[in-house]
Short mmCIF file of C-alpha atoms and ligand atoms in Angstrom, two decimals:
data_model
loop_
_atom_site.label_atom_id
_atom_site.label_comp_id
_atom_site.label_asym_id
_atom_site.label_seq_id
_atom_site.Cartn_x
_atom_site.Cartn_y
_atom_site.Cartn_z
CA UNK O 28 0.00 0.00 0.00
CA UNK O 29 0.86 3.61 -0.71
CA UNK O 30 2.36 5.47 2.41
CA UNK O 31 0.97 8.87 2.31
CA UNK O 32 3.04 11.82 2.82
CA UNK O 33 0.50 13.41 4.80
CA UNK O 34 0.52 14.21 8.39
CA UNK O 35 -1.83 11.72 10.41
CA UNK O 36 -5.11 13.79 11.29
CA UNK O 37 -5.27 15.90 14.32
CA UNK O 38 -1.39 15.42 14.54
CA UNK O 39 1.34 18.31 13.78
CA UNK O 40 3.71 17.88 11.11
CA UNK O 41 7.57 16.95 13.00
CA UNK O 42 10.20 19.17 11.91
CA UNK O 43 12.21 16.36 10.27
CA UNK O 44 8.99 15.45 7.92
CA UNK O 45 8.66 19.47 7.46
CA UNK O 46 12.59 19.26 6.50
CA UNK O 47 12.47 16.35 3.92
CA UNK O 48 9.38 18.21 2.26
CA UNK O 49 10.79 19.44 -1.35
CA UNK O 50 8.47 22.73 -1.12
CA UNK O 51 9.94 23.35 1.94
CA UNK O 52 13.45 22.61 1.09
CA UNK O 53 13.25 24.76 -2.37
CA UNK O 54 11.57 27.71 -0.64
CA UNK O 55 14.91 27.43 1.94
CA UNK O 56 17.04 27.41 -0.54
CA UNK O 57 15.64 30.50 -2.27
CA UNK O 58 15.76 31.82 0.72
CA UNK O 59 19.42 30.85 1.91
CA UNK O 60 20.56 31.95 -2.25
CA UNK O 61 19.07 35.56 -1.37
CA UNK O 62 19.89 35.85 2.16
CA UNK O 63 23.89 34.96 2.32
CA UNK O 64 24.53 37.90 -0.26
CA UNK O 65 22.40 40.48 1.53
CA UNK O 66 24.31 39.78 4.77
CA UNK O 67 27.58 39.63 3.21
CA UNK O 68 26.84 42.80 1.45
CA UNK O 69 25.70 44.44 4.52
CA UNK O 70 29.26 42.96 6.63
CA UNK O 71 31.59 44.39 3.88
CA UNK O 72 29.44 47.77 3.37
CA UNK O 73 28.98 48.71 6.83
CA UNK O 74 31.90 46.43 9.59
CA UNK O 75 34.98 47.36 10.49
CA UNK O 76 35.37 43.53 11.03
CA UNK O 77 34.28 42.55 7.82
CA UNK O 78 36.64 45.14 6.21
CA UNK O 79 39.74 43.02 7.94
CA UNK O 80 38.67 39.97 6.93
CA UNK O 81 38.13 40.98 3.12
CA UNK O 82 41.74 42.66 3.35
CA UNK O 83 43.22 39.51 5.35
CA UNK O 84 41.94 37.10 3.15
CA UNK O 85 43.31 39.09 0.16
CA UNK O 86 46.54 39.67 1.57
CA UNK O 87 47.38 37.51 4.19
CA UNK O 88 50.39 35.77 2.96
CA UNK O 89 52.43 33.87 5.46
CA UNK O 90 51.40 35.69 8.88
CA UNK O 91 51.73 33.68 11.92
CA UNK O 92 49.18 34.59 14.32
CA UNK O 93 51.50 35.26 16.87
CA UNK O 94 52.53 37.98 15.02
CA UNK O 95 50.78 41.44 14.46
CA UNK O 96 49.07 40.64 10.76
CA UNK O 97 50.81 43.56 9.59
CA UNK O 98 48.78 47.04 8.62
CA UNK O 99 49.34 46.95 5.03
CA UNK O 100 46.63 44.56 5.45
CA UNK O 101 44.26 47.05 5.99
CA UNK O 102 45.08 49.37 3.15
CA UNK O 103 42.62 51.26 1.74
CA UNK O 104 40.55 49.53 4.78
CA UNK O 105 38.66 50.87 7.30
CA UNK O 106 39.45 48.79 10.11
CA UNK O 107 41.93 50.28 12.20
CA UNK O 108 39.43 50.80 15.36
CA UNK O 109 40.57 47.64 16.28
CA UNK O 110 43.73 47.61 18.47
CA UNK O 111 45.68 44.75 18.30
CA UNK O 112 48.58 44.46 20.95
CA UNK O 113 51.42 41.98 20.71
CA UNK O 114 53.85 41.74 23.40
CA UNK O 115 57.48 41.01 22.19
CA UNK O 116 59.68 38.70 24.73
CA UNK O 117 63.17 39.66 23.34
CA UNK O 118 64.89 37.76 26.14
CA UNK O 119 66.11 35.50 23.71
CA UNK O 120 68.18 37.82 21.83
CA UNK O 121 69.29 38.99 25.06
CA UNK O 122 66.84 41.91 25.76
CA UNK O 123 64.54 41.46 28.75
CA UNK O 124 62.49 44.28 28.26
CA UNK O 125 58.95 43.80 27.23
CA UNK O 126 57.42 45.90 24.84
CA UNK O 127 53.90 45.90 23.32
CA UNK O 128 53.56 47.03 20.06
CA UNK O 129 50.44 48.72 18.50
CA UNK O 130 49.97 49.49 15.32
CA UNK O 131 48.62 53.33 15.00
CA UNK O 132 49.50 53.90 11.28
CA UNK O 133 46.58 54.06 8.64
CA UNK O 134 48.46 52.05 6.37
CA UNK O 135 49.48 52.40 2.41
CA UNK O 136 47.34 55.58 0.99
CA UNK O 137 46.38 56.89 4.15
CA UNK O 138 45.46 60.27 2.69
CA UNK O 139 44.81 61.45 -1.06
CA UNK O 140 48.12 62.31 -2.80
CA UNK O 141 49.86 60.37 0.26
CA UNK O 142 51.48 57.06 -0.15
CA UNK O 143 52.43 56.40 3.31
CA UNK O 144 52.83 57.86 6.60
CA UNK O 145 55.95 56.88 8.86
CA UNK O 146 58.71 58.51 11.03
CA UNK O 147 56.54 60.82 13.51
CA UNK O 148 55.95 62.62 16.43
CA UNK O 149 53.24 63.02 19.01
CA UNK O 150 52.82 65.44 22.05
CA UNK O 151 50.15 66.01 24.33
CA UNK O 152 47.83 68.61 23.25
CA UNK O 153 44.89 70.24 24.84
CA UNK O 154 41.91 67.30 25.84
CA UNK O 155 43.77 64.70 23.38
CA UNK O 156 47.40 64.69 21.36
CA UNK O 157 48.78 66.23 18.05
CA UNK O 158 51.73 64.99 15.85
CA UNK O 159 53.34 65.90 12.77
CA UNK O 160 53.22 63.25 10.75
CA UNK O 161 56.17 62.58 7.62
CA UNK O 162 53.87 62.00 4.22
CA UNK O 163 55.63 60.64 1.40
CA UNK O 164 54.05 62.05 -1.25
CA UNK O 165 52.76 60.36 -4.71
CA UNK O 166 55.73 61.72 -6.62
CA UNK O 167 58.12 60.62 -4.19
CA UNK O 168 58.74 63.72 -2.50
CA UNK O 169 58.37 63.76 1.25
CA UNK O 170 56.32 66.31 3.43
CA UNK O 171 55.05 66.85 6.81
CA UNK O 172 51.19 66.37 7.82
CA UNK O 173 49.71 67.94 10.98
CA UNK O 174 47.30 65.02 12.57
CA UNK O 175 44.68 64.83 15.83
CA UNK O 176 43.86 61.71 17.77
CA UNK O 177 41.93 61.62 21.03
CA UNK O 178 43.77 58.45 22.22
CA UNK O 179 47.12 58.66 20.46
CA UNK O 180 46.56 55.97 18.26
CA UNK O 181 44.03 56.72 15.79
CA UNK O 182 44.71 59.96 14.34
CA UNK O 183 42.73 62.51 12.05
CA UNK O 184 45.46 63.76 9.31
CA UNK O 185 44.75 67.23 7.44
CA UNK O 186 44.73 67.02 3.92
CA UNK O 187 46.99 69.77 3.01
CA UNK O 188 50.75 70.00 4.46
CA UNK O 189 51.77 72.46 6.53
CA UNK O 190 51.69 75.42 5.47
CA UNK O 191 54.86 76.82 6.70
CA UNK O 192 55.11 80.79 6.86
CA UNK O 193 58.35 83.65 7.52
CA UNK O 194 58.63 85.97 9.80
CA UNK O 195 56.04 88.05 7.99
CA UNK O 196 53.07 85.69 7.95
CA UNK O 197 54.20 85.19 4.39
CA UNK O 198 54.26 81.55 2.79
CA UNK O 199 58.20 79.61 3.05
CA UNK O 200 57.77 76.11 2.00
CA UNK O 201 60.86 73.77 2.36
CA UNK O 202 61.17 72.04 -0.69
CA UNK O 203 61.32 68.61 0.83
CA UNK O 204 60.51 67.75 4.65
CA UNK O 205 60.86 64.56 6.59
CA UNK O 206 61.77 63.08 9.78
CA UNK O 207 59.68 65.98 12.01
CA UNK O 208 60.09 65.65 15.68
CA UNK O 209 58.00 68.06 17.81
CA UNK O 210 58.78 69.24 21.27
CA UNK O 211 57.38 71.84 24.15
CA UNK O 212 59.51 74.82 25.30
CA UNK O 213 58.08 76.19 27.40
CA UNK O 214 54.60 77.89 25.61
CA UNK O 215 55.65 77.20 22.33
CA UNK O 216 55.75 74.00 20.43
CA UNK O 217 58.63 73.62 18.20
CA UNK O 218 58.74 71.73 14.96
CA UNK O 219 62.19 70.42 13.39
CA UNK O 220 62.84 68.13 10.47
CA UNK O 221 65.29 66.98 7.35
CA UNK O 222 64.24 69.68 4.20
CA UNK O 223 66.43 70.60 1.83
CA UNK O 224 68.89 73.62 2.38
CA UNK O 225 71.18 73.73 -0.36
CA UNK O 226 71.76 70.00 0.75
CA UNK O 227 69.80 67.85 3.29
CA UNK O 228 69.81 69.87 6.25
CA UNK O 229 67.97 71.48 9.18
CA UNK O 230 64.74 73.26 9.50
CA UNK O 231 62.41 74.26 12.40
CA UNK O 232 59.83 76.28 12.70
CA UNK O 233 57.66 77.21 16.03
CA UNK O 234 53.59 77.12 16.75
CA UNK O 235 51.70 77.91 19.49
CA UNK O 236 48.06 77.21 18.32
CA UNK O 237 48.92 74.46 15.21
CA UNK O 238 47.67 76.73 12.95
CA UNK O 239 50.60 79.08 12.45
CA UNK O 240 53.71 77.63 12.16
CA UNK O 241 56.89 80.25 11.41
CA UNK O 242 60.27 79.24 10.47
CA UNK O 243 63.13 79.74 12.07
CA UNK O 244 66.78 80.16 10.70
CA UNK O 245 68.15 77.09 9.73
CA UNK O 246 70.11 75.44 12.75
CA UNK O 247 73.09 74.47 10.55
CA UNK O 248 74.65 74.31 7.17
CA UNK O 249 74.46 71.43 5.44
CA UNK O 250 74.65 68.14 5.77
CA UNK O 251 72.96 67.47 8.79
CA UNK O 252 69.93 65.77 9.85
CA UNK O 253 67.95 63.93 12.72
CA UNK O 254 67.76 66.99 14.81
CA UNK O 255 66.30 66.53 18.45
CA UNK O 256 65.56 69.47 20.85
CA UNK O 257 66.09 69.08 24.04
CA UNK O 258 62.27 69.71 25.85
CA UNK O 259 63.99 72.98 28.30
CA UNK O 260 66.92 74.83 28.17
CA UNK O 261 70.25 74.09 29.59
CA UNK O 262 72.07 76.41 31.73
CA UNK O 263 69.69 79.09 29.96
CA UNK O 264 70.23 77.58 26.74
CA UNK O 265 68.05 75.62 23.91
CA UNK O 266 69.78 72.84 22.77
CA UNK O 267 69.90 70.57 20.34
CA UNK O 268 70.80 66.90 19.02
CA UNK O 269 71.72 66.33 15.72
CA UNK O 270 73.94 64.15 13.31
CA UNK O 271 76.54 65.93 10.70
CA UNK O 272 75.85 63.71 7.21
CA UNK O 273 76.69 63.40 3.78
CA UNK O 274 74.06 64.25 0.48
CA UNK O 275 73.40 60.53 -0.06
CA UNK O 276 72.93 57.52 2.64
CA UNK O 277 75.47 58.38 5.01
CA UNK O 278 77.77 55.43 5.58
CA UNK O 279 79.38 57.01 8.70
CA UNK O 280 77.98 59.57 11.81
CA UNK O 281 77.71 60.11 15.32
CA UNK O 282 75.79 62.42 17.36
CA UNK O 283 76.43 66.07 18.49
CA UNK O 284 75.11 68.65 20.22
CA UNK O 285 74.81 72.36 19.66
CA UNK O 286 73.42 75.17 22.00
CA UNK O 287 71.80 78.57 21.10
CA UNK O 288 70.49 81.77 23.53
CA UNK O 289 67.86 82.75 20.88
CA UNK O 290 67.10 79.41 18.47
CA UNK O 291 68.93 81.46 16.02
CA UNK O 292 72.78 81.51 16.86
CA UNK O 293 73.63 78.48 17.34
CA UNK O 294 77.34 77.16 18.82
CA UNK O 295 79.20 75.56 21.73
CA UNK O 296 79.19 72.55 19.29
CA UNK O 297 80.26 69.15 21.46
CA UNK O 298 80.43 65.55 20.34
CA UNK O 299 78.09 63.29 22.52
CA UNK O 300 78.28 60.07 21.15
CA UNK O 301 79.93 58.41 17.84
CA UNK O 302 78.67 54.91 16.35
CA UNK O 303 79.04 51.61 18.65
CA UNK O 304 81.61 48.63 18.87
CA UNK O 305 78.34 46.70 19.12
CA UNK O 306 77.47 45.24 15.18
CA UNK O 307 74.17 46.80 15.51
CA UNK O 308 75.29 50.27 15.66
CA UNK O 309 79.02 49.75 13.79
CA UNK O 310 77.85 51.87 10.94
CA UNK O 311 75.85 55.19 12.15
CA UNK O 312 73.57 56.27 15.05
CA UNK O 313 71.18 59.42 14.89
CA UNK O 314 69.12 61.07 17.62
CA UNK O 315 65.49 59.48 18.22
CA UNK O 316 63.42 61.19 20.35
CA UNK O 317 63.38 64.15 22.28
CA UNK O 318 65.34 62.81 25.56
CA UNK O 319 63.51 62.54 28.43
CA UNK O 320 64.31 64.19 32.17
CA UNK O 321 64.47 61.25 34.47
CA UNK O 322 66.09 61.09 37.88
CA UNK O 323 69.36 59.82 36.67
CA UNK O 324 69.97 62.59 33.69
CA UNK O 325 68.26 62.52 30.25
CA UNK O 326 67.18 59.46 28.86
CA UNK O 327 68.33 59.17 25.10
CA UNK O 328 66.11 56.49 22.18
CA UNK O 329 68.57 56.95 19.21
CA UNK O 330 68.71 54.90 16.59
CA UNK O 331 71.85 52.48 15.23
CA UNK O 332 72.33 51.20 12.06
CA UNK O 333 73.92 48.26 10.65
CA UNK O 334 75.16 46.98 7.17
CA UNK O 335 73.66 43.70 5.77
CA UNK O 336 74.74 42.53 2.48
CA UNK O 337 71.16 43.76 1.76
CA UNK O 338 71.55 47.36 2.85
CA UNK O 339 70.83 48.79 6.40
CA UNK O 340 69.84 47.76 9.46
CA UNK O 341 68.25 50.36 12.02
CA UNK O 342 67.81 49.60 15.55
CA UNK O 343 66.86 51.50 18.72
CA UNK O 344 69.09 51.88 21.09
CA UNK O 345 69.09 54.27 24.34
CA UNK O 346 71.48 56.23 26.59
CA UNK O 347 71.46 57.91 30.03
CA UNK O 348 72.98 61.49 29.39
CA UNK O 349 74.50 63.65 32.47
CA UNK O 350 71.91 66.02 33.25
CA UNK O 351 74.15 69.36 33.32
CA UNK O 352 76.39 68.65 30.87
CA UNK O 353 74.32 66.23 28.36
CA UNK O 354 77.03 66.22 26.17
CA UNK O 355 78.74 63.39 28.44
CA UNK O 356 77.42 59.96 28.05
CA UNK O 357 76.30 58.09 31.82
CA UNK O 358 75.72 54.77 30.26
CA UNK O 359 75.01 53.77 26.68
CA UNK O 360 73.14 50.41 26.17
CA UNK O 361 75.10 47.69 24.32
CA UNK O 362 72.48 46.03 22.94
CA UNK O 363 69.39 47.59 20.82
CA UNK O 364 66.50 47.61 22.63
CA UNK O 365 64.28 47.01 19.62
CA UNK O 366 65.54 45.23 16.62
CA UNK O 367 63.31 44.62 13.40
CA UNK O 368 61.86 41.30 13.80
CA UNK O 369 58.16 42.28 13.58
CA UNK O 370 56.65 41.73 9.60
CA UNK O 371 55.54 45.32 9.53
CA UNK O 372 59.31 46.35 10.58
CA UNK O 373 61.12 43.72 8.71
CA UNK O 374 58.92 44.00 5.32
CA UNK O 375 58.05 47.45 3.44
CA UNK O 376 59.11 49.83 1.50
CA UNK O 377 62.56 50.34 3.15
CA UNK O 378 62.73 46.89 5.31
CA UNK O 379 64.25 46.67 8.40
CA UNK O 380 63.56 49.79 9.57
CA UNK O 381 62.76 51.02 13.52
CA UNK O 382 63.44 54.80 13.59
CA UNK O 383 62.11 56.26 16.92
CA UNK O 384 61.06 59.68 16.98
CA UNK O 385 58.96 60.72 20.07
CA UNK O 386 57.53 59.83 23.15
CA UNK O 387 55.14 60.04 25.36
CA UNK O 388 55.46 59.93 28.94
CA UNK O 389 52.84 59.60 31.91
CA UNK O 390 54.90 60.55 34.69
CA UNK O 391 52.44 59.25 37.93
CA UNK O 392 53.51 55.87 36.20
CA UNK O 393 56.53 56.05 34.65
CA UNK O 394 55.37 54.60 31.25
CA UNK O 395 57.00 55.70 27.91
CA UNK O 396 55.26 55.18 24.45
CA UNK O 397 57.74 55.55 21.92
CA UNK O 398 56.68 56.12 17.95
CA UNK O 399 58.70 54.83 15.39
CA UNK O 400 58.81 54.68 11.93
CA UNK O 401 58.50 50.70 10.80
CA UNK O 402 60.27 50.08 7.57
CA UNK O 403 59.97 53.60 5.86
CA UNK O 404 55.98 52.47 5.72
CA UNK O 405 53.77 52.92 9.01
CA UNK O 406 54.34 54.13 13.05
CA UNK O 407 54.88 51.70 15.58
CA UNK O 408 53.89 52.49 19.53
CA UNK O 409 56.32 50.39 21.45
CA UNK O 410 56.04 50.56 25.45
CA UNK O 411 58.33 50.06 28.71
CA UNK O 412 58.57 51.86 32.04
CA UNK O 413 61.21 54.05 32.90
CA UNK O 414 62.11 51.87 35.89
CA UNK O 415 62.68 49.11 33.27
CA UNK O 416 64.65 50.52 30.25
CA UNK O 417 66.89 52.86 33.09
CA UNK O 418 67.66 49.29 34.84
CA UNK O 419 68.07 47.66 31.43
CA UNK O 420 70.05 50.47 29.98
CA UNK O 421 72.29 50.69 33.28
CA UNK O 422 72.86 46.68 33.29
CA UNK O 423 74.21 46.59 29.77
CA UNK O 424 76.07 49.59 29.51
CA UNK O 425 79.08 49.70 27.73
CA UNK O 426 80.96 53.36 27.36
CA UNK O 427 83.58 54.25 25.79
CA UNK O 428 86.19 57.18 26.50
CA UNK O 429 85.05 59.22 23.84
CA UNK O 430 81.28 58.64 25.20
CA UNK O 431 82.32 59.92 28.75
CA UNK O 432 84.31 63.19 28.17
CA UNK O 433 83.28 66.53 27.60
CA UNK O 434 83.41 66.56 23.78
CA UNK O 435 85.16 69.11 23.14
CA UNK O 436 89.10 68.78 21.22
C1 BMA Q 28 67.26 57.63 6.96
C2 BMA Q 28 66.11 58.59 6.85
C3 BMA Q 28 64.91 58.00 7.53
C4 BMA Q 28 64.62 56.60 7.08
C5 BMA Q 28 65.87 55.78 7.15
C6 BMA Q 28 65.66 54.39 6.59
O1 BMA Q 28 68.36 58.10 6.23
O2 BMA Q 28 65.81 58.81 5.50
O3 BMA Q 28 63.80 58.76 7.21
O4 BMA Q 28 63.66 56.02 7.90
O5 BMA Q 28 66.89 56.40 6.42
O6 BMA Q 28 65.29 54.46 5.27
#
């Protein structure tokens, strides 16, 4: 006999006989066929989330996911609300110091007519914090961008560069501008970068609102370049870090510093540190960020560089400088503290880059942030406590005569 398909009278249809009905099957399948694309297009339209996991799946080539999946994942994304914070254990290169690393760069094309945004510097500003940002530009040519963030690591960048004025109010572009670090005298804010002078050289130029910035005489004649203010004067004076260079890639240079009454006569030139015995410094070493007034004297970031058969290497590395007479070096670190190993420091446009060039400190605490430029292609946030890099710093110090006297010959 026949067995009918039907539900027995007077009893409700079970949900597997509902599921092995064809009408009902076809009608979810219509269903599931016009439903999976409307929620997809809804996830990559309006998510964050969705955004990273389009970009990750297009680009995610060989990222372990202990490491940080690398920002140029999010190009062109707009997922960077998410914070993603790897801690780094470098005790096995000899480095006890933990730092966790956050990305805060907006990746490849972060603004239009912008390639990328690197080497940059942050200060506190009013309710949140405000950097100047280096832009490489889509010809090539690099710039500096004035940005906003409430939390330090997302940032709002203005569109235009700065527009840098004279004396008179009157426009006085450099023709080239990188490497900006940004420091507090006092009231005023002072801005100082790489531009070209005749020859890579100094430039600075001073704010007090962010929306005027006026030049100053250059520092220096050329070649010079990773120039770091110190954030007061000493013994009445401003003064200044900086590293005499060549017009191309500089195979050689230490640091010096360099004192002026005004910011515009500038002498009492001394030699604070040259390059290191150490391999990761053997070639060059340029002031980071600005150093930092800590119990012991001023605490130093600079950056070392190497030579690979590939090109350059550049570390961080740090120093304690004597407090009254910074040109004298306390205790220099002989090891880096951060060396590329991360795949957004190791890999990009210039790999193997970590250039530090601010800081941020919260003094009840004792916490640093340090930016740094990642391979010529985003800003890194790496973090430590003063208690910890000064102990660090101190336990692996290795000086040199040169490093300890006065610096003058
Ligand atoms: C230096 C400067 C930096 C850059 C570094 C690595 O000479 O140009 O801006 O990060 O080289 O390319």
């Amino acid at each position: 006999m026949k067995q009918s398909n039907a539900p027995a009278k007077g009893n409700t249809r079970s949900w597997k006989e509902t599921f092995h009905n064809a009408k009902v099957q076809q009608t979810l399948t219509i269903c599931a066929f016009l439903a999976i694309p409307m929620i997809l297009l809804v996830m990559f339209t309006y998510l964050p989330l969705a955004d990273m996991i389009r970009c990750s799946l297009y680009r995610c080539d060989g990222y372990s996911d202990m490491k940080f999946i690398g920002l140029d994942n999010y190009s062109s994304c707009k997922a960077l609300s998410m914070r993603i914070v790897m801690v780094t254990d470098l005790s096995s290169l000899g480095v006890t110091i933990n730092f966790s690393i956050y990305p805060t760069s907006p990746g490849r094309k972060p603004l239009p007519g912008v390639t990328r945004i690197f080497n940059s510097a942050v200060v506190p500003y009013e309710d949140g914090f405000i950097g100047v940002f280096r832009g490489e530009q889509l010809d090539g040519i690099p710039y500096i961008y004035l940005g906003r963030s409430a939390d330090g690591i997302h940032w709002d960048f203005d569109r235009d560069k700065i527009p840098f004025v004279n004396g008179k109010g009157e426009p006085f572009m450099p023709q080239y501008a990188y490497d900006p670090r940004l420091v507090k005298i006092e009231d005023t804010y002072y801005a100082i970068w790489c531009q070209d002078f005749y020859g890579a050289s100094i430039g600075i130029a001073k704010t007090t609102d962010f929306k005027t910035f006026t030049r100053l005489e250059n520092p220096f004649i050329p070649f010079n370049r990773n120039a770091v203010l110190f954030p007061r004067k000493i013994h009445g004076m401003y003064t200044l870090l900086s590293r005499p260079s060549d017009s191309g890639h500089t195979p050689f240079g230490g640091i010096f510093l360099g004192q002026s009454p005004d910011m515009e006569f500038w002498g009492r030139h001394r030699h604070v540190m040259g390059k290191g015995s150490n391999w990761w410094e053997s070639v060059k070493i340029g002031g980071g960020a600005a150093p930092i007034e800590i119990d012991e004297g001023w605490l130093l970031f600079y950056h070392g560089v190497t030579g690979t058969c590939n090109g350059f290497v550049y570390s961080i590395g740090g120093a304690i400088l004597d407090r009254d007479e910074p040109s004298k070096v306390l205790y220099r670190c002989g090891s880096f503290l951060l060396t590329p190993e991360m795949r957004y420091e190791e890999r990009g446009f210039v790999p193997n880059v970590c250039f530090p060039c601010a800081t941020l400190q919260d003094k009840d605490t004792g916490r640093i942030a340090i930016y740094y430029g990642c391979a010529d292609s985003y800003v890194g946030l790496a973090f430590t406590t003063v208690d910890e890099v000064v102990s660090y710093i101190k336990e692996h110090s290795q000086t040199t005569q040169a490093d300890v006297e006065l610096g003058i010959r």
